[in-house]
């Protein structure tokens, strides 16, 4: 009983501490009112999104479309009055690649167009070609022998039949209060679609090795091409790369990624012993003219004599996959962050610290844009030798979990910031943004900052249909975005950025991590 009493006392003092500290944090409600007015009554976020998606198209790393989007964003930021707006080189990447034509249809036992797209960095066919489809199941080294001499000019299906379940739940969802409480309490919420279950890492490595050997085997056997699927239903399919973007990547066959229902039909016919003939024409192009990659950066300069050399940064990745226009992943985040800069410039704030936006490239290949920016400006995580700018950054805020409205923020284990962030969220509690959790979240660009001990944060967003419908799929289009969510996100982030820029002190940091040498 005494233990329970002591615990209760500790909890009471803990929450009183948070409340007192939150009350001490200065909140400029007049500026918040201006931010809200600009964000909701004069928004340009959807026009920005339209230009980054429908106009620019898919923005695969290294592609001409990404460069066009970067040039448009850089000019728009300059037109809005941002200073030092430029496209900054971060280092070497590899080949550019794009799809110029993609067609596949079944012609026997009857004609039917099929839903598919070439996997990134895979080659063209030799014009329009026709051939029979065959199933190939290779799980061990011994399996190769039974297919030798049997695959010439064949379209090889290497995927097993995909599980298509009856959809009894809504495709899109918003977090409930119970789920937000679980996030607050650092409980895991698995947002992955049921059709893509977790895989044992050791089994994944084994499968990858066999898949690589299978690719070489199919090349040696002179197969016509490969058909595969990573799931997706109702016309949706997930996509990725089928070859390396390296300038010295080894040759692979043309490969198309398909939706579940269409590849399943081919598999059923073949398993029943029916002849299946396909006709395919793929035209892709490679570019080695510029193997460098770039980030878009721009600033609102600080005005305080002693603080203007310090930074508050915001960012999102502008690159995408190629099956759609990369709207929720992540033109939405890029458009919101550009809108944040426009809002702050439009209401004519005079930030004490400099505010800088960065739109990253090559996030999809390994956070390369942000990691190299951090390495070039702040520190190398392999050595943890700090550059002078490392001491100047107060915070980096990231947005990259779809188009859902903001429900809170992840602390990345930096609990000292809880009362500050809770105070900053309070003016937006009526918009559903209330949750501050100590938990970490990964797989996007704030990680590059966190890895060198800089305060880097990702916002909690409603999942909507991100994980099951749009993330890395052919359905990641402008139509999946809710305008009100984008405006809400821009208002909240603008307020966070403003208050970070105006504080007397930089945000508290976690202890510096140890160096992480490769190997």
Short mmCIF file of C-alpha atoms in Angstrom, two decimals:
data_model
loop_
_atom_site.label_atom_id
_atom_site.label_comp_id
_atom_site.label_asym_id
_atom_site.label_seq_id
_atom_site.Cartn_x
_atom_site.Cartn_y
_atom_site.Cartn_z
CA UNK A 1 0.00 0.00 0.00
CA UNK A 2 2.87 2.35 0.85
CA UNK A 3 4.45 1.57 -2.50
CA UNK A 4 1.25 2.53 -4.33
CA UNK A 5 1.01 5.73 -2.28
CA UNK A 6 4.63 6.68 -3.06
CA UNK A 7 4.09 5.96 -6.75
CA UNK A 8 0.99 8.14 -6.75
CA UNK A 9 2.91 11.00 -5.13
CA UNK A 10 5.71 10.67 -7.68
CA UNK A 11 3.22 10.72 -10.57
CA UNK A 12 1.42 13.76 -9.15
CA UNK A 13 4.69 15.70 -8.84
CA UNK A 14 5.76 14.55 -12.33
CA UNK A 15 2.61 15.87 -13.98
CA UNK A 16 2.73 19.05 -11.88
CA UNK A 17 6.29 19.53 -13.10
CA UNK A 18 5.17 19.13 -16.70
CA UNK A 19 2.25 21.52 -16.21
CA UNK A 20 4.38 24.20 -14.53
CA UNK A 21 7.06 23.98 -17.19
CA UNK A 22 4.45 24.06 -19.95
CA UNK A 23 2.95 27.20 -18.42
CA UNK A 24 6.41 28.83 -18.29
CA UNK A 25 6.99 28.24 -22.01
CA UNK A 26 6.15 31.46 -23.85
CA UNK A 27 3.32 31.06 -26.36
CA UNK A 28 2.66 33.88 -28.82
CA UNK A 29 -1.07 33.49 -29.40
CA UNK A 30 -1.19 36.59 -31.59
CA UNK A 31 1.27 35.06 -34.06
CA UNK A 32 -0.56 31.71 -33.85
CA UNK A 33 -3.76 33.51 -34.82
CA UNK A 34 -2.01 35.00 -37.86
CA UNK A 35 -0.57 31.60 -38.78
CA UNK A 36 -4.00 29.97 -38.60
CA UNK A 37 -5.58 32.69 -40.71
CA UNK A 38 -2.92 32.40 -43.40
CA UNK A 39 -2.95 28.59 -43.33
CA UNK A 40 -6.72 28.13 -43.54
CA UNK A 41 -7.93 31.23 -45.42
CA UNK A 42 -5.10 31.86 -47.88
CA UNK A 43 -3.60 28.41 -48.38
CA UNK A 44 -1.51 27.61 -51.45
CA UNK A 45 -0.58 24.11 -50.34
CA UNK A 46 -2.75 22.27 -52.86
CA UNK A 47 -1.44 24.33 -55.77
CA UNK A 48 2.10 23.47 -54.66
CA UNK A 49 1.10 19.81 -54.41
CA UNK A 50 -0.40 19.89 -57.91
CA UNK A 51 2.84 21.24 -59.37
CA UNK A 52 5.00 18.71 -57.52
CA UNK A 53 2.82 15.77 -58.58
CA UNK A 54 0.53 16.10 -61.60
CA UNK A 55 2.83 18.58 -63.36
CA UNK A 56 6.21 17.12 -62.38
CA UNK A 57 5.17 13.45 -62.43
CA UNK A 58 6.98 10.59 -60.66
CA UNK A 59 10.25 11.79 -59.13
CA UNK A 60 12.54 8.77 -58.98
CA UNK A 61 16.02 9.60 -57.70
CA UNK A 62 18.27 10.65 -60.55
CA UNK A 63 15.39 11.25 -62.96
CA UNK A 64 14.68 14.29 -65.10
CA UNK A 65 11.28 14.60 -63.37
CA UNK A 66 12.94 15.01 -59.97
CA UNK A 67 15.25 17.69 -61.34
CA UNK A 68 12.27 19.51 -62.84
CA UNK A 69 10.44 19.39 -59.51
CA UNK A 70 13.54 20.64 -57.69
CA UNK A 71 13.91 23.55 -60.09
CA UNK A 72 10.23 24.46 -59.71
CA UNK A 73 10.41 24.31 -55.90
CA UNK A 74 13.60 26.36 -55.77
CA UNK A 75 12.07 29.06 -57.97
CA UNK A 76 8.79 29.10 -56.05
CA UNK A 77 10.60 29.55 -52.74
CA UNK A 78 12.63 32.40 -54.26
CA UNK A 79 9.48 34.00 -55.69
CA UNK A 80 7.94 33.92 -52.21
CA UNK A 81 10.89 35.93 -50.93
CA UNK A 82 13.09 33.25 -49.38
CA UNK A 83 16.80 33.98 -49.36
CA UNK A 84 19.69 31.72 -50.38
CA UNK A 85 17.26 29.59 -52.40
CA UNK A 86 19.35 27.09 -54.30
CA UNK A 87 19.84 23.49 -55.37
CA UNK A 88 22.73 22.14 -53.33
CA UNK A 89 24.82 19.18 -54.47
CA UNK A 90 25.37 16.49 -51.85
CA UNK A 91 27.34 13.83 -53.72
CA UNK A 92 27.36 11.01 -56.23
CA UNK A 93 24.42 8.72 -56.76
CA UNK A 94 24.12 6.77 -60.01
CA UNK A 95 22.09 6.45 -63.19
CA UNK A 96 18.88 8.24 -63.97
CA UNK A 97 16.02 6.07 -65.27
CA UNK A 98 12.50 6.54 -66.55
CA UNK A 99 9.65 4.63 -68.19
CA UNK A 100 8.78 5.76 -71.70
CA UNK A 101 6.35 2.99 -72.57
CA UNK A 102 4.82 0.07 -70.71
CA UNK A 103 2.31 -2.41 -72.13
CA UNK A 104 1.38 -5.96 -71.19
CA UNK A 105 -1.62 -8.09 -72.15
CA UNK A 106 -2.62 -11.72 -72.14
CA UNK A 107 -3.50 -12.91 -75.65
CA UNK A 108 -4.11 -16.64 -74.99
CA UNK A 109 -6.50 -18.11 -73.85
CA UNK A 110 -8.17 -14.73 -74.55
CA UNK A 111 -7.20 -11.07 -74.76
CA UNK A 112 -6.98 -9.10 -71.50
CA UNK A 113 -4.88 -6.02 -70.68
CA UNK A 114 -2.99 -6.46 -67.42
CA UNK A 115 -2.06 -3.96 -64.69
CA UNK A 116 1.72 -3.73 -64.25
CA UNK A 117 4.73 -1.41 -64.48
CA UNK A 118 8.46 -2.00 -65.00
CA UNK A 119 10.53 -2.22 -61.84
CA UNK A 120 12.94 0.69 -61.50
CA UNK A 121 16.29 0.51 -63.31
CA UNK A 122 15.26 -2.50 -65.42
CA UNK A 123 15.79 -2.53 -69.22
CA UNK A 124 13.54 -2.41 -72.26
CA UNK A 125 12.25 -5.26 -74.35
CA UNK A 126 13.30 -5.47 -77.98
CA UNK A 127 10.13 -3.78 -79.17
CA UNK A 128 6.80 -5.63 -78.95
CA UNK A 129 7.47 -9.27 -78.11
CA UNK A 130 5.22 -12.27 -77.53
CA UNK A 131 5.80 -15.49 -75.63
CA UNK A 132 4.37 -18.07 -73.28
CA UNK A 133 4.28 -17.57 -69.51
CA UNK A 134 5.76 -20.19 -67.17
CA UNK A 135 5.84 -20.63 -63.41
CA UNK A 136 9.27 -20.94 -61.84
CA UNK A 137 9.66 -21.90 -58.20
CA UNK A 138 13.25 -21.83 -57.02
CA UNK A 139 13.82 -22.09 -53.27
CA UNK A 140 17.11 -24.03 -53.13
CA UNK A 141 20.23 -24.47 -55.24
CA UNK A 142 18.92 -27.85 -56.41
CA UNK A 143 15.83 -26.26 -57.99
CA UNK A 144 17.81 -24.62 -60.79
CA UNK A 145 18.51 -27.92 -62.52
CA UNK A 146 14.89 -28.70 -63.37
CA UNK A 147 14.46 -25.48 -65.38
CA UNK A 148 17.66 -25.61 -67.45
CA UNK A 149 17.00 -25.38 -71.16
CA UNK A 150 13.27 -24.73 -70.72
CA UNK A 151 12.98 -20.94 -70.35
CA UNK A 152 14.21 -19.43 -73.61
CA UNK A 153 11.89 -16.61 -74.78
CA UNK A 154 9.49 -17.34 -71.89
CA UNK A 155 7.92 -14.83 -69.49
CA UNK A 156 8.81 -16.18 -66.08
CA UNK A 157 6.49 -15.73 -63.11
CA UNK A 158 8.60 -15.93 -59.96
CA UNK A 159 6.02 -14.88 -57.36
CA UNK A 160 3.71 -17.25 -55.54
CA UNK A 161 -0.02 -16.64 -55.62
CA UNK A 162 -0.86 -13.53 -53.61
CA UNK A 163 -3.28 -13.66 -50.69
CA UNK A 164 -6.34 -11.53 -51.47
CA UNK A 165 -8.59 -11.17 -48.44
CA UNK A 166 -12.10 -9.83 -48.26
CA UNK A 167 -11.91 -6.22 -47.10
CA UNK A 168 -14.20 -6.00 -44.08
CA UNK A 169 -12.54 -2.90 -42.64
CA UNK A 170 -12.43 0.66 -44.04
CA UNK A 171 -9.39 1.28 -46.22
CA UNK A 172 -8.62 4.57 -44.49
CA UNK A 173 -8.58 5.30 -40.77
CA UNK A 174 -7.79 8.03 -38.30
CA UNK A 175 -6.26 7.36 -34.92
CA UNK A 176 -8.73 6.82 -32.11
CA UNK A 177 -8.14 8.27 -28.66
CA UNK A 178 -7.27 4.76 -27.47
CA UNK A 179 -4.65 4.37 -30.20
CA UNK A 180 -3.17 7.79 -29.44
CA UNK A 181 -2.98 6.76 -25.79
CA UNK A 182 -1.09 3.63 -26.83
CA UNK A 183 1.33 5.80 -28.82
CA UNK A 184 1.71 8.10 -25.81
CA UNK A 185 2.46 5.06 -23.65
CA UNK A 186 5.01 3.87 -26.24
CA UNK A 187 3.02 0.80 -27.25
CA UNK A 188 3.63 -0.48 -30.76
CA UNK A 189 0.91 -0.08 -33.37
CA UNK A 190 1.48 -2.31 -36.41
CA UNK A 191 0.14 -0.36 -39.39
CA UNK A 192 1.35 -2.82 -42.03
CA UNK A 193 -1.37 -4.34 -44.21
CA UNK A 194 -2.24 -7.92 -43.39
CA UNK A 195 -1.18 -9.03 -46.88
CA UNK A 196 2.45 -8.11 -46.08
CA UNK A 197 3.31 -9.94 -42.81
CA UNK A 198 6.60 -9.57 -41.00
CA UNK A 199 9.43 -11.79 -42.30
CA UNK A 200 12.23 -13.44 -40.33
CA UNK A 201 15.49 -11.55 -41.12
CA UNK A 202 17.50 -14.73 -41.67
CA UNK A 203 14.86 -16.09 -44.03
CA UNK A 204 14.76 -12.74 -45.80
CA UNK A 205 18.53 -12.86 -46.41
CA UNK A 206 18.29 -16.41 -47.74
CA UNK A 207 15.42 -15.47 -50.03
CA UNK A 208 17.34 -12.45 -51.31
CA UNK A 209 20.39 -14.56 -52.12
CA UNK A 210 18.31 -17.12 -54.04
CA UNK A 211 16.49 -14.30 -55.85
CA UNK A 212 19.80 -12.79 -57.00
CA UNK A 213 21.02 -16.16 -58.27
CA UNK A 214 17.68 -16.71 -59.97
CA UNK A 215 18.07 -13.43 -61.86
CA UNK A 216 21.46 -14.49 -63.18
CA UNK A 217 20.10 -17.94 -64.08
CA UNK A 218 17.17 -16.50 -66.03
CA UNK A 219 19.54 -14.21 -67.93
CA UNK A 220 21.75 -17.18 -68.85
CA UNK A 221 18.67 -19.14 -69.96
CA UNK A 222 17.61 -16.26 -72.29
CA UNK A 223 14.16 -15.81 -70.76
CA UNK A 224 12.12 -12.96 -72.28
CA UNK A 225 11.27 -11.25 -69.01
CA UNK A 226 10.09 -11.58 -65.44
CA UNK A 227 6.69 -11.01 -63.78
CA UNK A 228 6.47 -10.53 -60.03
CA UNK A 229 4.20 -9.11 -57.34
CA UNK A 230 4.55 -7.78 -53.79
CA UNK A 231 0.83 -7.74 -53.14
CA UNK A 232 -1.85 -5.07 -53.28
CA UNK A 233 -5.51 -5.51 -54.18
CA UNK A 234 -8.31 -3.77 -56.08
CA UNK A 235 -5.89 -2.66 -58.81
CA UNK A 236 -3.20 -1.52 -56.39
CA UNK A 237 0.32 -2.90 -56.54
CA UNK A 238 3.50 -2.12 -54.64
CA UNK A 239 6.64 -1.24 -56.53
CA UNK A 240 10.37 -0.93 -56.01
CA UNK A 241 13.59 -1.34 -58.01
CA UNK A 242 14.50 -4.46 -59.94
CA UNK A 243 18.14 -3.55 -60.49
CA UNK A 244 20.84 -1.32 -59.06
CA UNK A 245 21.09 2.36 -59.99
CA UNK A 246 24.89 2.05 -60.00
CA UNK A 247 26.63 3.06 -63.21
CA UNK A 248 28.31 -0.37 -63.29
CA UNK A 249 25.22 -2.42 -62.33
CA UNK A 250 25.10 -5.90 -63.82
CA UNK A 251 22.56 -6.63 -66.54
CA UNK A 252 19.09 -7.94 -65.65
CA UNK A 253 16.00 -8.96 -67.58
CA UNK A 254 13.00 -6.69 -68.13
CA UNK A 255 10.73 -7.13 -65.13
CA UNK A 256 7.16 -6.06 -64.52
CA UNK A 257 5.52 -5.73 -61.11
CA UNK A 258 1.82 -6.64 -61.04
CA UNK A 259 -1.27 -6.41 -58.88
CA UNK A 260 -2.45 -9.51 -57.01
CA UNK A 261 -5.62 -10.22 -58.95
CA UNK A 262 -3.93 -10.18 -62.34
CA UNK A 263 -0.87 -12.23 -61.50
CA UNK A 264 -3.08 -14.68 -59.58
CA UNK A 265 -5.17 -15.31 -62.70
CA UNK A 266 -2.06 -16.16 -64.69
CA UNK A 267 -0.86 -18.49 -61.93
CA UNK A 268 -4.20 -20.31 -61.69
CA UNK A 269 -4.31 -20.87 -65.44
CA UNK A 270 -0.76 -22.19 -65.53
CA UNK A 271 -1.28 -24.44 -62.51
CA UNK A 272 -4.33 -25.89 -64.30
CA UNK A 273 -2.15 -26.74 -67.29
CA UNK A 274 -3.56 -24.05 -69.59
CA UNK A 275 -1.44 -22.25 -72.15
CA UNK A 276 -0.90 -18.57 -71.37
CA UNK A 277 0.59 -16.26 -73.98
CA UNK A 278 1.58 -12.66 -73.26
CA UNK A 279 2.59 -9.75 -75.40
CA UNK A 280 4.81 -7.11 -73.84
CA UNK A 281 6.46 -3.88 -74.86
CA UNK A 282 8.64 -1.97 -72.43
CA UNK A 283 10.71 1.07 -73.23
CA UNK A 284 12.87 2.49 -70.46
CA UNK A 285 15.77 4.89 -70.70
CA UNK A 286 18.91 5.41 -68.63
CA UNK A 287 20.90 8.61 -68.14
CA UNK A 288 24.53 8.81 -66.99
CA UNK A 289 24.93 12.50 -67.81
CA UNK A 290 24.72 13.71 -64.20
CA UNK A 291 25.36 11.11 -61.54
CA UNK A 292 25.34 13.75 -58.79
CA UNK A 293 22.29 14.40 -56.63
CA UNK A 294 20.91 17.51 -54.98
CA UNK A 295 18.72 18.96 -52.23
CA UNK A 296 16.63 22.13 -52.47
CA UNK A 297 17.37 24.62 -49.67
CA UNK A 298 16.10 28.11 -48.84
CA UNK A 299 15.99 30.41 -45.80
CA UNK A 300 14.24 33.11 -43.85
CA UNK A 301 17.25 34.84 -42.23
CA UNK A 302 17.36 35.42 -38.51
CA UNK A 303 17.24 38.99 -37.18
CA UNK A 304 18.70 38.70 -33.67
CA UNK A 305 22.32 39.82 -33.65
CA UNK A 306 23.42 37.06 -31.29
CA UNK A 307 21.11 34.27 -32.54
CA UNK A 308 20.80 34.72 -36.32
CA UNK A 309 23.69 32.32 -36.95
CA UNK A 310 21.65 29.57 -35.28
CA UNK A 311 19.25 27.41 -37.26
CA UNK A 312 15.78 25.92 -37.15
CA UNK A 313 15.35 23.44 -39.99
CA UNK A 314 12.34 21.76 -41.58
CA UNK A 315 12.30 19.21 -44.34
CA UNK A 316 10.70 16.41 -46.32
CA UNK A 317 11.87 14.20 -49.14
CA UNK A 318 10.92 15.21 -52.66
CA UNK A 319 11.93 12.01 -54.44
CA UNK A 320 9.40 9.21 -54.96
CA UNK A 321 8.87 5.84 -56.61
CA UNK A 322 7.70 5.72 -60.19
CA UNK A 323 4.37 3.84 -60.36
CA UNK A 324 2.35 6.99 -59.58
CA UNK A 325 3.13 10.63 -58.75
CA UNK A 326 4.50 10.05 -55.24
CA UNK A 327 1.90 12.25 -53.59
CA UNK A 328 1.56 10.86 -50.08
CA UNK A 329 5.19 9.69 -50.21
CA UNK A 330 6.24 12.40 -50.10
CA UNK A 331 5.13 15.36 -52.18
CA UNK A 332 2.58 15.98 -49.41
CA UNK A 333 5.31 16.55 -46.82
CA UNK A 334 7.30 18.69 -49.26
CA UNK A 335 4.23 20.82 -50.10
CA UNK A 336 3.40 21.31 -46.41
CA UNK A 337 6.96 22.38 -45.59
CA UNK A 338 7.01 24.81 -48.51
CA UNK A 339 3.67 26.16 -47.29
CA UNK A 340 5.16 26.60 -43.80
CA UNK A 341 7.85 28.85 -45.28
CA UNK A 342 5.27 30.79 -47.28
CA UNK A 343 3.06 31.31 -44.20
CA UNK A 344 5.92 32.58 -42.04
CA UNK A 345 7.12 34.90 -44.80
CA UNK A 346 3.58 36.15 -45.53
CA UNK A 347 2.85 37.15 -41.94
CA UNK A 348 6.20 38.95 -41.87
CA UNK A 349 7.67 37.38 -38.78
CA UNK A 350 11.11 38.50 -37.68
CA UNK A 351 12.64 35.26 -36.44
CA UNK A 352 15.54 35.53 -34.06
CA UNK A 353 17.13 32.42 -35.57
CA UNK A 354 17.45 31.57 -39.25
CA UNK A 355 14.76 29.21 -40.57
CA UNK A 356 15.90 26.83 -43.31
CA UNK A 357 13.92 24.38 -45.44
CA UNK A 358 15.50 21.38 -47.15
CA UNK A 359 13.75 19.13 -49.67
CA UNK A 360 15.73 15.92 -49.77
CA UNK A 361 16.50 13.53 -52.62
CA UNK A 362 17.25 9.78 -52.63
CA UNK A 363 15.39 9.17 -49.37
CA UNK A 364 13.88 6.05 -50.91
CA UNK A 365 17.31 4.55 -51.58
CA UNK A 366 18.59 5.05 -48.01
CA UNK A 367 18.08 8.62 -46.74
CA UNK A 368 21.05 9.65 -48.88
CA UNK A 369 20.06 13.30 -49.33
CA UNK A 370 19.62 14.05 -45.64
CA UNK A 371 22.48 11.82 -44.47
CA UNK A 372 24.94 13.49 -46.81
CA UNK A 373 23.65 16.94 -45.91
CA UNK A 374 24.18 16.16 -42.21
CA UNK A 375 27.63 14.74 -42.98
CA UNK A 376 28.57 17.81 -45.04
CA UNK A 377 27.22 20.38 -42.57
CA UNK A 378 27.10 18.90 -39.06
CA UNK A 379 28.92 15.62 -38.38
CA UNK A 380 29.84 12.21 -39.72
CA UNK A 381 28.16 9.49 -37.60
CA UNK A 382 31.07 7.14 -38.34
CA UNK A 383 33.57 9.40 -36.59
CA UNK A 384 31.37 11.84 -34.61
CA UNK A 385 33.83 14.62 -35.41
CA UNK A 386 31.60 17.69 -35.08
CA UNK A 387 31.60 20.59 -37.53
CA UNK A 388 31.00 24.17 -36.30
CA UNK A 389 27.39 24.15 -37.57
CA UNK A 390 26.58 21.26 -35.24
CA UNK A 391 26.45 23.66 -32.29
CA UNK A 392 24.16 26.04 -34.20
CA UNK A 393 21.11 23.83 -34.91
CA UNK A 394 18.22 24.12 -32.48
CA UNK A 395 15.89 21.56 -34.11
CA UNK A 396 14.96 19.77 -37.31
CA UNK A 397 11.28 18.93 -38.00
CA UNK A 398 10.29 16.35 -40.61
CA UNK A 399 7.02 15.33 -42.27
CA UNK A 400 6.86 11.99 -44.10
CA UNK A 401 4.08 9.65 -43.06
CA UNK A 402 1.46 10.28 -45.71
CA UNK A 403 -1.09 13.05 -46.03
CA UNK A 404 -2.89 12.62 -42.70
CA UNK A 405 -3.32 15.48 -40.27
CA UNK A 406 -0.90 15.88 -37.39
CA UNK A 407 -1.93 14.25 -34.11
CA UNK A 408 1.25 14.95 -32.15
CA UNK A 409 5.00 14.47 -32.23
CA UNK A 410 7.61 11.81 -31.43
CA UNK A 411 10.24 12.91 -28.88
CA UNK A 412 12.86 10.40 -30.07
CA UNK A 413 13.60 9.67 -26.42
CA UNK A 414 14.23 13.34 -25.57
CA UNK A 415 11.81 13.55 -22.62
CA UNK A 416 13.17 16.89 -21.47
CA UNK A 417 11.25 18.48 -24.35
CA UNK A 418 7.88 17.03 -23.36
CA UNK A 419 6.57 20.11 -21.49
CA UNK A 420 7.70 22.42 -24.30
CA UNK A 421 6.09 20.42 -27.08
CA UNK A 422 2.91 19.91 -25.06
CA UNK A 423 2.68 23.67 -24.56
CA UNK A 424 3.18 24.26 -28.29
CA UNK A 425 0.48 21.73 -29.19
CA UNK A 426 -2.10 23.11 -26.76
CA UNK A 427 -3.38 25.86 -29.14
CA UNK A 428 -4.14 23.09 -31.67
CA UNK A 429 -5.81 20.60 -29.34
CA UNK A 430 -9.20 21.39 -30.88
CA UNK A 431 -7.73 20.16 -34.20
CA UNK A 432 -6.86 16.76 -32.72
CA UNK A 433 -3.14 17.39 -32.12
CA UNK A 434 -2.52 16.39 -28.50
CA UNK A 435 -0.04 13.51 -28.27
CA UNK A 436 3.61 13.81 -27.26
CA UNK A 437 5.30 10.45 -26.96
CA UNK A 438 8.85 9.62 -25.94
CA UNK A 439 9.00 6.78 -28.46
CA UNK A 440 11.31 6.74 -31.46
CA UNK A 441 10.14 6.49 -35.02
CA UNK A 442 12.45 5.76 -37.92
CA UNK A 443 12.80 5.21 -41.66
CA UNK A 444 12.77 8.86 -42.65
CA UNK A 445 15.03 11.89 -42.79
CA UNK A 446 14.96 13.09 -39.17
CA UNK A 447 16.99 9.95 -38.37
CA UNK A 448 20.05 11.48 -40.07
CA UNK A 449 19.98 14.33 -37.54
CA UNK A 450 19.22 12.13 -34.54
CA UNK A 451 22.14 9.86 -35.46
CA UNK A 452 24.64 12.67 -34.76
CA UNK A 453 22.97 13.92 -31.59
CA UNK A 454 20.93 16.72 -33.14
CA UNK A 455 17.28 17.25 -32.14
CA UNK A 456 15.41 15.72 -35.09
CA UNK A 457 11.67 15.04 -34.94
CA UNK A 458 8.89 13.46 -36.98
CA UNK A 459 5.24 14.36 -36.42
CA UNK A 460 2.55 11.77 -35.66
CA UNK A 461 0.06 11.69 -38.54
CA UNK A 462 -3.25 9.95 -39.08
CA UNK A 463 -2.46 6.89 -41.22
CA UNK A 464 -5.51 7.25 -43.52
CA UNK A 465 -4.87 4.70 -46.34
CA UNK A 466 -1.12 5.27 -46.45
CA UNK A 467 0.16 1.81 -45.53
CA UNK A 468 -2.38 -0.30 -47.38
CA UNK A 469 -3.14 1.80 -50.45
CA UNK A 470 -0.63 4.51 -51.32
CA UNK A 471 2.81 3.84 -49.80
CA UNK A 472 5.04 2.80 -52.75
CA UNK A 473 2.06 1.94 -54.96
CA UNK A 474 0.49 2.92 -58.26
CA UNK A 475 -2.29 4.65 -56.29
CA UNK A 476 -0.08 7.29 -54.68
CA UNK A 477 -1.79 10.17 -56.44
CA UNK A 478 -3.08 13.69 -55.77
CA UNK A 479 -6.61 12.35 -55.23
CA UNK A 480 -5.60 10.59 -52.00
CA UNK A 481 -4.93 13.90 -50.21
CA UNK A 482 -7.33 15.74 -47.89
CA UNK A 483 -6.86 19.51 -48.18
CA UNK A 484 -7.98 20.22 -44.61
CA UNK A 485 -5.33 17.85 -43.26
CA UNK A 486 -2.61 19.60 -45.26
CA UNK A 487 -3.67 23.01 -43.98
CA UNK A 488 -3.78 21.78 -40.39
CA UNK A 489 -0.29 20.30 -40.68
CA UNK A 490 1.12 23.51 -42.16
CA UNK A 491 -0.36 25.61 -39.35
CA UNK A 492 1.02 23.39 -36.57
CA UNK A 493 4.51 23.11 -38.05
CA UNK A 494 4.66 26.86 -38.73
CA UNK A 495 3.88 27.47 -35.06
CA UNK A 496 6.50 24.96 -33.89
CA UNK A 497 9.10 26.54 -36.17
CA UNK A 498 8.25 30.07 -35.07
CA UNK A 499 8.44 29.28 -31.36
CA UNK A 500 11.69 27.34 -31.82
CA UNK A 501 13.17 30.32 -33.65
CA UNK A 502 12.08 32.80 -30.97
CA UNK A 503 13.18 30.97 -27.79
CA UNK A 504 16.02 32.42 -25.71
CA UNK A 505 17.73 29.02 -25.70
CA UNK A 506 18.12 26.25 -28.24
CA UNK A 507 16.16 23.07 -27.58
CA UNK A 508 17.73 20.66 -25.10
CA UNK A 509 19.73 17.84 -26.70
CA UNK A 510 20.22 14.21 -25.81
CA UNK A 511 23.76 13.04 -25.02
CA UNK A 512 25.97 12.69 -28.09
CA UNK A 513 25.94 9.18 -29.54
CA UNK A 514 29.13 7.21 -29.98
CA UNK A 515 30.79 6.92 -33.36
CA UNK A 516 29.44 4.11 -35.55
CA UNK A 517 32.22 2.99 -37.90
CA UNK A 518 31.23 0.84 -40.86
CA UNK A 519 31.96 -2.85 -40.81
#
